[in-house]
Amino acid sequence: RTRVPATTTLALPVCTASRALHFVATERESNFSTRTPRAVPRPCTMASQAVVSAVAASPVASQPRGATAGRASGFLSGGVKVPRRSAFARTNAKPVRAVMRAAAEGGSRPSPYAFEKEMDQLEQQQTALGGARLAAYAAVVGGGLAIGAGVGGKVGGNAGKAVLTAGLGAAAAAAVATADKKRVSAAPKALWNGMMNRDPATITKSEVDAIGAKFGMKDMAKECPEGVTELYDAYLMSVIPMGDDPVQGWEPEALRNFRAQLGLEDADAANAHIEVGRRLFRKRIELGDKDADLESRREFQKLVYISTRTFGEAQAKFLLPWNRIFRVSDAQVSLAMKDSASNLLRTRLEQSGAVANLDDAGLAAAKAFQTEVNLSDADAAEVVHAMAQAHVVGKVEEAAELASARTVNSDYSAANALLREVLEYNATLAAKSGALPGLATVNLFGTSFADKTSEAKTLFTNFLTQGCEEGTFSAELKEHAGALKVLFGMGNKEAEDVVIDVTTKVYREQLRDAVKSGALDNAESPAAVLQKICEALQFPPEIAAEVNKENYRTKMEQVMEKKSLTDEDVEALSRVRRLLCVPKDVVDACTREICGAVYKSQVQAAMSVGTEAFTPELRDRCKAAKNSVRLTDEMALEILKGEVVKAFMAYIRVARTKQNKIEQSKEIRKMVFFNQTVVSPMVSDVTKAAAEDAAKELAELLKEAQEAAKKEEEEEKAAAAKAEAEEKKDAEDADADADAEKKDEAVAEKKEETADEKKEEEKKEDVVKVEEPTYQKTVTLREEMDSVTAQGIYQDYLMFCMQGDTVNAPMGVQITIERDQSEFTRLTQLGDILGLNQMEVGSVHKGLADKAFRAQAEQMLADGKGLTAERAEKLKEIQTSLSLPEADAQKIIKGITSKKMLSAMQAQIAMGTLSIADVRKMKEEGVEIDNVISPDKRMQLFRKNAESRLTDGSGAADIEALSVTLPADLGIEPEKAKTELLKIANDKKRSTMVAAVAELRQKKVADVVKSAKNLVACHGVAPESKLEWGVKEELQDIYSVFANEGAGEEEQKNLQDALGLDDETCDGLREIVKAGKFQLKQDVADEALF
């Protein structure tokens, strides 16, 4: 045996290295041996030489060794040699042959048999013999026998002749047998060399059989399957696409044809497929590179698909156990089949253009091809949908490029035409959805264009702009806009905004044209023209109103550039308002904002100078600004109010920064001066006309009322005079002097009435005269601050008015100045500025009065002596001086006394001297017992009073007082009080019984009687509890003592029940007592108490 290196070299031709990804695999073995032909015995040497001589004339044998030695294990130009051991090979290791990647079907493909296989001497002899092989075998054997006979006869006679003849004959036969075995390995090599540099697809069955016949084989694939399988293995490696190259579809058919030409069995061919899979698996493991790993996985997936398609899915499951050998799951195998089939379908669709053109024939062919490659509808739908989406993306991106191109006229017709093609394409997809899976309307979601929202928005905008050029938003355009919105994946709000922007621009253009052409001026109703434009564009009326408002505003800004309005300006604004149908509230808002800015600037300038520097000239400037911009009094007042409120709040903010209340009040006083000096005149300028109009209207109303009343009175007087005249006419004997005198009196009365009426009219006229107030009440801070804060400011200033101002003297001394009564006038103004009503002002005054009265009352009642008559009179005087209501004063006094009483009660609780009488007194004084005494303390007081009632020796238990009245006084729940009372009675009943027996034994008769009565009282509360006593005689003695001391029959009956004595015993005891025979024994048995 000879050792050879574990790695040999396979040469890769330089001319094809750039086009092919060749397989490199290394079998990690420390050694592998190559068997050399076993040396024949020496006697056979001559026979072997004879065989060699017989084939010496063969052309193959005559070739120089150097011609094939370089090609034995690799390509012609040298390279890396990698050994390969096939799983199916059971003979010596054979070198791996590097193969070229197959080119596309129908094109020129490099042959996988690009080198010649080297044969040894015997294999060359077998090749050279061909059909003369058997004759050569016979000649060799015959020659051996002849040589043995000749040499043996000369050397050893007949015996030597026979021996030598047999030996040489056997040696010749053995040499022939050894040489014949070489044809099994020589035939595949001859077939390989015969196919060298040829396309395997061109090999025919007859050529294969001819080479097999040359070696005496009828079916080479059956007689030497290993060698033929190696040929198939090389071709299989050549047809598997390497790297990222996809499966092209022709490979399974080519392999089936090649296998048929070779006559190779399916099982043997399957071994080649498994071996190729192992080779790819080893490549992934040994290289250890991520890219190589991914590449090997892809190649393995393509091998799985090609193998399955080659043998058929049913047979492949049996012949190719991928799951068991390579530890792959069914899902992975399915994925491999899906990927390759999808790539094939994608390639076929790209070549035929079926998805791009959507022709019926192409779609039908694609459907047939889908069935051919056994691809499911869901997987085919993914491929078709992706291709349709890619087609649409290409069109849209082209349109985006055209739209982004800078042109002079900004013509987007070409881009919009592409978008229309996309829309038509989508419509066709929807119409032919049943022709091929995946044919459905597509959008750009998940594509490269999905993130290009700005480009999509631009295309959408351009499409709508061109569609609305004629001033209409047609139903077709609306439908196309909806389809584009879905295509671009735009939201409803986003698409609606774009539509509104485009239609707004078109509306502006249409409106401008209508104004320029005079259509609006000449129209009978401008509103009808505007409505027609909106309906044509499907433009919302509210947005159209906003556009009209902007146009009116723009016009007003133009005419207000000179800071004033002329009659021509007013007329122009009126025309724009009429044409655009601008409502009055919009006109007022624009006037207030634009024209009011001029008046506002003058107001700010006037207020900024302060109280001292304010002059009538500044006031006149404000009035002139108001008149120049044609502001109404209401608008001017609203603007003025805003600025005045800001000024007032500035004073209040400064006041809050002061250190004490006096300084704060001084700052508030500045605000009052500012209101009187600056604000009031300016407010008067914008409200005087309205006040005069109101006063005039009121005077007219009063005058009409007076005239109506006067007329009614005259009618009543006329009726009375008529009735009186009739009465006078009936009296015939009336005296004439009397009549004259009465007439004079009537005239005098009439004169007096007329004079009185004139005076009343003069007074009424005086009443309706308008007097200009000294300060304004229109602008207040009512809406700027809450009432609590406003009342706090008012109260602080009220205290300032009451206490007076202070000045700082040397040495840190503060001197209080005498109170200024005019401060109360400013206090009234402050209340109006803060927007306080009479109720809120009264509340502040009342609060201060309450505080003052409370302070005086607490001082008087501090000694705890209570409210005497003298103190009550003094408090009454204080109440009157402070104008405090009687109810409030009494409430304060009662609260103070209750507080004093509460303090005393807390002391009694602490000392334990609080009684139920004290509690009732406090309740009468208005003290809430539930709040001032804890529940535990109240229950303790209840328990104490109950025990006192049951042990006072009265013998009577007032159940109602204990269970109803007492709990109500203490604020205890009745049920809870009843439970506690029963518990107390049971406890006391037992202890009282013990005390009664003890006193009986001590001969304390009075104490025994008292205990008996207490026992009766406890039994009255808890009659259900029974007492048990061991010494019945002692119970009888207690009853006898109780009866002997003059207890009544009812009391005796109650004690009998409490002691548990029967009637017969008690009757006997009563007879003994009546007979005077009862007396306490001197010696009493000392018995246990229990």
CSV table of C-alpha atoms in Angstrom, one decimal, residues 560 562-567 569-570 591 595-600 602-603 618-637 639 682 684-687 689:
chain,number,residue,atom,x,y,z
A,560,MET,CA,-56.5,101.3,5.8
A,562,LYS,CA,-53.3,105.5,5.2
A,563,LYS,CA,-54.8,105.0,8.8
A,564,SER,CA,-58.2,106.5,7.9
A,565,LEU,CA,-61.3,105.8,5.9
A,566,THR,CA,-62.8,108.2,3.3
A,567,ASP,CA,-66.2,108.1,1.7
A,569,ASP,CA,-63.2,103.7,0.8
A,570,VAL,CA,-66.4,103.1,2.6
A,591,THR,CA,-63.5,96.7,11.4
A,595,CYS,CA,-59.7,99.9,11.9
A,596,GLY,CA,-59.8,99.5,15.7
A,597,ALA,CA,-56.0,99.1,15.7
A,598,VAL,CA,-55.6,102.9,15.0
A,599,TYR,CA,-57.9,103.8,17.8
A,600,LYS,CA,-56.3,101.3,20.1
A,602,GLN,CA,-54.1,106.2,20.5
A,603,VAL,CA,-55.8,104.8,23.6
A,618,LEU,CA,-54.8,113.2,24.4
A,619,ARG,CA,-58.5,112.7,24.9
A,620,ASP,CA,-59.2,114.6,21.6
A,621,ARG,CA,-56.7,112.5,19.7
A,622,CYS,CA,-58.5,109.3,20.8
A,623,LYS,CA,-61.8,110.9,19.7
A,624,ALA,CA,-60.3,111.9,16.3
A,625,ALA,CA,-58.9,108.5,15.7
A,626,LYS,CA,-62.2,106.9,16.4
A,627,ASN,CA,-64.0,109.2,14.0
A,628,SER,CA,-61.3,108.9,11.3
A,629,VAL,CA,-61.7,105.1,11.0
A,630,ARG,CA,-65.5,105.2,11.3
A,631,LEU,CA,-65.7,103.2,14.5
A,632,THR,CA,-69.1,102.8,16.2
A,633,ASP,CA,-69.4,103.6,19.9
A,634,GLU,CA,-69.9,99.9,20.7
A,635,MET,CA,-66.6,98.9,19.0
A,636,ALA,CA,-64.7,101.8,20.5
A,637,LEU,CA,-66.0,100.9,24.0
A,639,ILE,CA,-61.5,98.2,22.5
A,682,MET,CA,-62.6,108.5,27.7
A,684,SER,CA,-67.8,109.1,28.5
A,685,ASP,CA,-66.7,110.0,25.0
A,686,VAL,CA,-67.9,106.6,23.6
A,687,THR,CA,-71.0,106.3,25.8
A,689,ALA,CA,-74.3,109.6,22.8
